[in-house]
Amino acid sequence: MAIVKNDSVIEQDWITVDAEGDLPSSDENLIVPLARFKEERDTLLGRNGGLGVQLNPGDAPEDLADDLDRLSIITVNFPAYTDGRGYSYGRVLRERMGFKGELRAIGDVLRDQILYMHRCGFDSYDLKVDGETALTKVRAALKEMSVYYQPTGDGRATAQSLRERRRATLG
Amino acid sequence: MSLQVVTANRLGDGLVVFLTADGGWSENIDDARIAEGKEAADALLAEASAPELDVVIVGPYLIDVEQQDGGLVPTKYREVLRTKGPSVREDLGYQAV
Amino acid sequence: MYRYDDFDRQLVQERTEQFREQVKRRLAGDITEEQFRPLRLMNGVYLQLHAYMLRVAIPYGTLRADQLRELGGIARKYDKGYGHFTTRQNIQYNWPKLDEIPDALLDLANVEMHAIQTSGNCIRNTTTDQYAGAAADEIEDPRPYCELIRQWSTFHPEFTYLPRKFKIAVTGSPNDRAAVKVHDIGLRMHQNDAGETGFEVIVGGGLGRTPFVGKTIRDFIGKNDLFSYLEAILRVYNRFGRRDNKYKARIKILVHEEGIEKIRDLVEEEWAQIKDGSLRVGDEEIAHYIAQFTPPAFEALSDDDADFEVHKAANRRFFNWVRSNVIAHKQPGYAIANVSLKPIGGIPGDATDTQMELVADLSEKYSFGDVRVTHEQNLVLPHVKKADLFALWTALDAAGLGTANLGYVTDIISCPGLDYCALATARSIPLSQRISERFGDLERQHDIGELKIKISGCINACGHHHVGHIGILGLDKRGKEFYQITLGGDASQDAAIGKIAGAGFSEAEVVDAIESLVTKYIDIRESGERFIDTYRRVGMDPFKEVLYGDR
């Protein structure tokens, strides 16, 4: 298991808790499922440690609208790589709701989906391989393509914008 | 007692193959190792499903066969077609050889 | 016709290299079949009954001569000398080797083609009217919008792992030849009250095991707003489409279960938030794409050509071909020539390498190098001078491509069926061949008139049987092939799903059953009625009676 963010392997310094069970001490950095966040919002926001929320397929990212600036991280679970709902959640969180914190893909995160995740606003990836392998995979995935047709919030220039720029230059 | 053999498609060219007595894969169903009864069939499929065979064949499964004129013939028409080739192009597939 | 620029070219080449690496990783055992499967599918590579199959995209059914020539070359180099044109205006090769497919894809890339998203749970190749840019009844050429949809949908990062596959069809003509009402999204061009041209948006149509005619989600969307509106529909589908059961995962089920009003509310709410964003396409950009599809340099001709009339009068076979296969063009003196891939007793949609090369040559000579593929599995030379039709037909006929049967009872749509397909439950090609032979007599076909028979070899309905005037579905009944007949289906602007006539027929019985239906129609039709018109007038019962009697 290794998490890759910003072209490096980072430490897992978040504790993810289930829907039920005791919360760890107030100083720990904590990630809770959305359902629990909604139920225990005030308690959770009153703790000292950092707070994050995990979105599962079927959750509505819009439920976090009032609290985004209090969250350091949102994890989006891809229980199977074929379940693509998380891509929409990423774009809604970044492009519509303006979430600035860490957006991490967890679950069945495979090399060949990472570029799509990145384009949808994810900036960290939890892979089920060792750190060096994970870093190699993420690097390879992110540079596999260099032309993009769709405008998304990832800031990459689209083919269309480059064409327009070229037409303008040529007058 | 029903007779079964294991078939699959070969990874490299996708052609139909059958698990043989020596653990190899043949294009000819008559080379297939026959399992008689459920236990033997399960063991045969387990052998064909070994992870290391994932780079040799794709999608192994059991099919029912019958002995006919000294050879093996699948009982289902779908599988008969796989041993021969398209019925509408008799010049193609194994039937053409 | 649209030409790739350096961006398009680079994208397709990078994709080819990416797939080459993926194949290498698969053959080396670095990724399992389970991990590789979706990757190969998204590059059009299936594993079928006898071998791999490669499905190549023909965007909106338009081919240049050099592209069709290359498709013929690929058939020879990587396959067994033929290809199969499909109901989605694509072409399939039945015997490629996995480790050679990256080379085939590179050859395709060199003629600006690819196999991207011809399978998988993503947005598939966009289809349209095969007569786009040529038809006399067209409001506007739909292909500039199809090309924009192609680009928008290619590697869309958000919509590559949808609940299920997603098909978009566009028609620029009120006479729908693209079956837009039985697609996940159908777009029908029309003018609003203000005189602007835009699209009616239809969602939730589809065939398969639960067929539906689509419902209108929006009467009119302007061209500038089309892409944000499509994105809104796709986002709603991606978020809320069912993923618990693959047979209930298409958008048609979402529309059916939730109701079109609720889906419309969700889409409009989503669209309101993105419509002024970066997906809004400006007039200048649209004009740029329209310019890519400017009509060829037609000569100013009289609509009547004396030689053409002489040949028609002198040669009965040519007359017959013109009668069925040649259609009015919007430009005086020109015609649309349909090349039937349904020779009597042949395999519907199959073409050999040399036939493809010949049609490519003929298109250069007679049709500005422009060829179309139809969802009814034929080819079209869209811009032929009437004066050239006889020479064209003579060349086609010599290569077995001059069959005069467009729209007739022998112009049968057929999926590959159990002869090739791993999903099929029965064969469909041999049945289409036998029906074709039974009705082989041309005068009889002409007398019967337009009759669309569509055959699928399983419930997935690739052969569009639900929308055949007569539909045939092949099933497996205790190890034997048997065939269920549906009547009254229609893929046109009057779209309808056919109704099951009753119990199925054995392989031996089914051709007689079809003939009895046709005979009944001839007996009871009124002047000018097509089979479908008669069916609509009299209903199922008279036809049921000839099929089943008192049974």
mmCIF file with all atom_site columns, N, CA, C and O in Angstrom, chain C residues 197-212:
data_model
loop_
_atom_site.group_PDB
_atom_site.id
_atom_site.type_symbol
_atom_site.label_atom_id
_atom_site.label_alt_id
_atom_site.label_comp_id
_atom_site.label_asym_id
_atom_site.label_entity_id
_atom_site.label_seq_id
_atom_site.pdbx_PDB_ins_code
_atom_site.Cartn_x
_atom_site.Cartn_y
_atom_site.Cartn_z
_atom_site.occupancy
_atom_site.B_iso_or_equiv
_atom_site.pdbx_formal_charge
_atom_site.auth_seq_id
_atom_site.auth_comp_id
_atom_site.auth_asym_id
_atom_site.auth_atom_id
_atom_site.pdbx_PDB_model_num
ATOM 1  N N  . THR C 1 197 ? -31.666 26.805 -36.188 1.00 0.00 ? 197 THR C N  1
ATOM 2  C CA . THR C 1 197 ? -31.520 25.353 -36.293 1.00 0.00 ? 197 THR C CA 1
ATOM 3  C C  . THR C 1 197 ? -30.866 24.822 -35.032 1.00 0.00 ? 197 THR C C  1
ATOM 4  O O  . THR C 1 197 ? -29.883 25.356 -34.549 1.00 0.00 ? 197 THR C O  1
ATOM 5  N N  . GLY C 1 198 ? -31.456 23.784 -34.497 1.00 0.00 ? 198 GLY C N  1
ATOM 6  C CA . GLY C 1 198 ? -30.901 23.129 -33.303 1.00 0.00 ? 198 GLY C CA 1
ATOM 7  C C  . GLY C 1 198 ? -31.357 21.691 -33.267 1.00 0.00 ? 198 GLY C C  1
ATOM 8  O O  . GLY C 1 198 ? -31.636 21.099 -34.314 1.00 0.00 ? 198 GLY C O  1
ATOM 9  N N  . PHE C 1 199 ? -31.452 21.146 -32.067 1.00 0.00 ? 199 PHE C N  1
ATOM 10 C CA . PHE C 1 199 ? -31.712 19.714 -31.936 1.00 0.00 ? 199 PHE C CA 1
ATOM 11 C C  . PHE C 1 199 ? -32.841 19.425 -30.955 1.00 0.00 ? 199 PHE C C  1
ATOM 12 O O  . PHE C 1 199 ? -32.884 20.003 -29.860 1.00 0.00 ? 199 PHE C O  1
ATOM 13 N N  . GLU C 1 200 ? -33.706 18.512 -31.362 1.00 0.00 ? 200 GLU C N  1
ATOM 14 C CA . GLU C 1 200 ? -34.553 17.861 -30.370 1.00 0.00 ? 200 GLU C CA 1
ATOM 15 C C  . GLU C 1 200 ? -33.702 16.782 -29.708 1.00 0.00 ? 200 GLU C C  1
ATOM 16 O O  . GLU C 1 200 ? -32.974 16.057 -30.393 1.00 0.00 ? 200 GLU C O  1
ATOM 17 N N  . VAL C 1 201 ? -33.759 16.680 -28.381 1.00 0.00 ? 201 VAL C N  1
ATOM 18 C CA . VAL C 1 201 ? -32.946 15.700 -27.675 1.00 0.00 ? 201 VAL C CA 1
ATOM 19 C C  . VAL C 1 201 ? -33.847 14.600 -27.131 1.00 0.00 ? 201 VAL C C  1
ATOM 20 O O  . VAL C 1 201 ? -34.794 14.864 -26.383 1.00 0.00 ? 201 VAL C O  1
ATOM 21 N N  . ILE C 1 202 ? -33.559 13.377 -27.578 1.00 0.00 ? 202 ILE C N  1
ATOM 22 C CA . ILE C 1 202 ? -34.365 12.214 -27.203 1.00 0.00 ? 202 ILE C CA 1
ATOM 23 C C  . ILE C 1 202 ? -33.484 11.305 -26.350 1.00 0.00 ? 202 ILE C C  1
ATOM 24 O O  . ILE C 1 202 ? -32.334 11.044 -26.719 1.00 0.00 ? 202 ILE C O  1
ATOM 25 N N  . VAL C 1 203 ? -33.965 10.860 -25.215 1.00 0.00 ? 203 VAL C N  1
ATOM 26 C CA . VAL C 1 203 ? -33.143 9.965  -24.389 1.00 0.00 ? 203 VAL C CA 1
ATOM 27 C C  . VAL C 1 203 ? -33.877 8.668  -24.087 1.00 0.00 ? 203 VAL C C  1
ATOM 28 O O  . VAL C 1 203 ? -35.107 8.601  -24.114 1.00 0.00 ? 203 VAL C O  1
ATOM 29 N N  . GLY C 1 204 ? -33.071 7.668  -23.760 1.00 0.00 ? 204 GLY C N  1
ATOM 30 C CA . GLY C 1 204 ? -33.635 6.438  -23.210 1.00 0.00 ? 204 GLY C CA 1
ATOM 31 C C  . GLY C 1 204 ? -34.224 5.493  -24.227 1.00 0.00 ? 204 GLY C C  1
ATOM 32 O O  . GLY C 1 204 ? -34.965 4.587  -23.865 1.00 0.00 ? 204 GLY C O  1
ATOM 33 N N  . GLY C 1 205 ? -33.890 5.669  -25.501 1.00 0.00 ? 205 GLY C N  1
ATOM 34 C CA . GLY C 1 205 ? -34.269 4.651  -26.464 1.00 0.00 ? 205 GLY C CA 1
ATOM 35 C C  . GLY C 1 205 ? -33.247 3.525  -26.427 1.00 0.00 ? 205 GLY C C  1
ATOM 36 O O  . GLY C 1 205 ? -32.139 3.694  -25.917 1.00 0.00 ? 205 GLY C O  1
ATOM 37 N N  . GLY C 1 206 ? -33.623 2.390  -26.967 1.00 0.00 ? 206 GLY C N  1
ATOM 38 C CA . GLY C 1 206 ? -32.639 1.309  -27.015 1.00 0.00 ? 206 GLY C CA 1
ATOM 39 C C  . GLY C 1 206 ? -33.306 -0.004 -27.333 1.00 0.00 ? 206 GLY C C  1
ATOM 40 O O  . GLY C 1 206 ? -34.536 -0.125 -27.250 1.00 0.00 ? 206 GLY C O  1
ATOM 41 N N  . LEU C 1 207 ? -32.500 -0.996 -27.697 1.00 0.00 ? 207 LEU C N  1
ATOM 42 C CA . LEU C 1 207 ? -33.015 -2.310 -28.064 1.00 0.00 ? 207 LEU C CA 1
ATOM 43 C C  . LEU C 1 207 ? -32.652 -3.283 -26.944 1.00 0.00 ? 207 LEU C C  1
ATOM 44 O O  . LEU C 1 207 ? -33.017 -3.052 -25.816 1.00 0.00 ? 207 LEU C O  1
ATOM 45 N N  . GLY C 1 208 ? -31.919 -4.337 -27.248 1.00 0.00 ? 208 GLY C N  1
ATOM 46 C CA . GLY C 1 208 ? -31.520 -5.250 -26.182 1.00 0.00 ? 208 GLY C CA 1
ATOM 47 C C  . GLY C 1 208 ? -32.700 -5.961 -25.551 1.00 0.00 ? 208 GLY C C  1
ATOM 48 O O  . GLY C 1 208 ? -33.770 -6.083 -26.139 1.00 0.00 ? 208 GLY C O  1
ATOM 49 N N  . ARG C 1 209 ? -32.506 -6.429 -24.298 1.00 0.00 ? 209 ARG C N  1
ATOM 50 C CA . ARG C 1 209 ? -33.570 -7.267 -23.735 1.00 0.00 ? 209 ARG C CA 1
ATOM 51 C C  . ARG C 1 209 ? -34.775 -6.457 -23.259 1.00 0.00 ? 209 ARG C C  1
ATOM 52 O O  . ARG C 1 209 ? -35.839 -7.007 -23.039 1.00 0.00 ? 209 ARG C O  1
ATOM 53 N N  . THR C 1 210 ? -34.600 -5.136 -23.093 1.00 0.00 ? 210 THR C N  1
ATOM 54 C CA . THR C 1 210 ? -35.733 -4.296 -22.704 1.00 0.00 ? 210 THR C CA 1
ATOM 55 C C  . THR C 1 210 ? -35.820 -3.128 -23.674 1.00 0.00 ? 210 THR C C  1
ATOM 56 O O  . THR C 1 210 ? -35.271 -2.068 -23.423 1.00 0.00 ? 210 THR C O  1
ATOM 57 N N  . PRO C 1 211 ? -36.483 -3.324 -24.804 1.00 0.00 ? 211 PRO C N  1
ATOM 58 C CA . PRO C 1 211 ? -36.481 -2.265 -25.826 1.00 0.00 ? 211 PRO C CA 1
ATOM 59 C C  . PRO C 1 211 ? -37.407 -1.113 -25.467 1.00 0.00 ? 211 PRO C C  1
ATOM 60 O O  . PRO C 1 211 ? -38.487 -1.326 -24.907 1.00 0.00 ? 211 PRO C O  1
ATOM 61 N N  . PHE C 1 212 ? -36.971 0.088  -25.780 1.00 0.00 ? 212 PHE C N  1
ATOM 62 C CA . PHE C 1 212 ? -37.797 1.280  -25.595 1.00 0.00 ? 212 PHE C CA 1
ATOM 63 C C  . PHE C 1 212 ? -37.586 2.235  -26.769 1.00 0.00 ? 212 PHE C C  1
ATOM 64 O O  . PHE C 1 212 ? -36.466 2.356  -27.270 1.00 0.00 ? 212 PHE C O  1
#
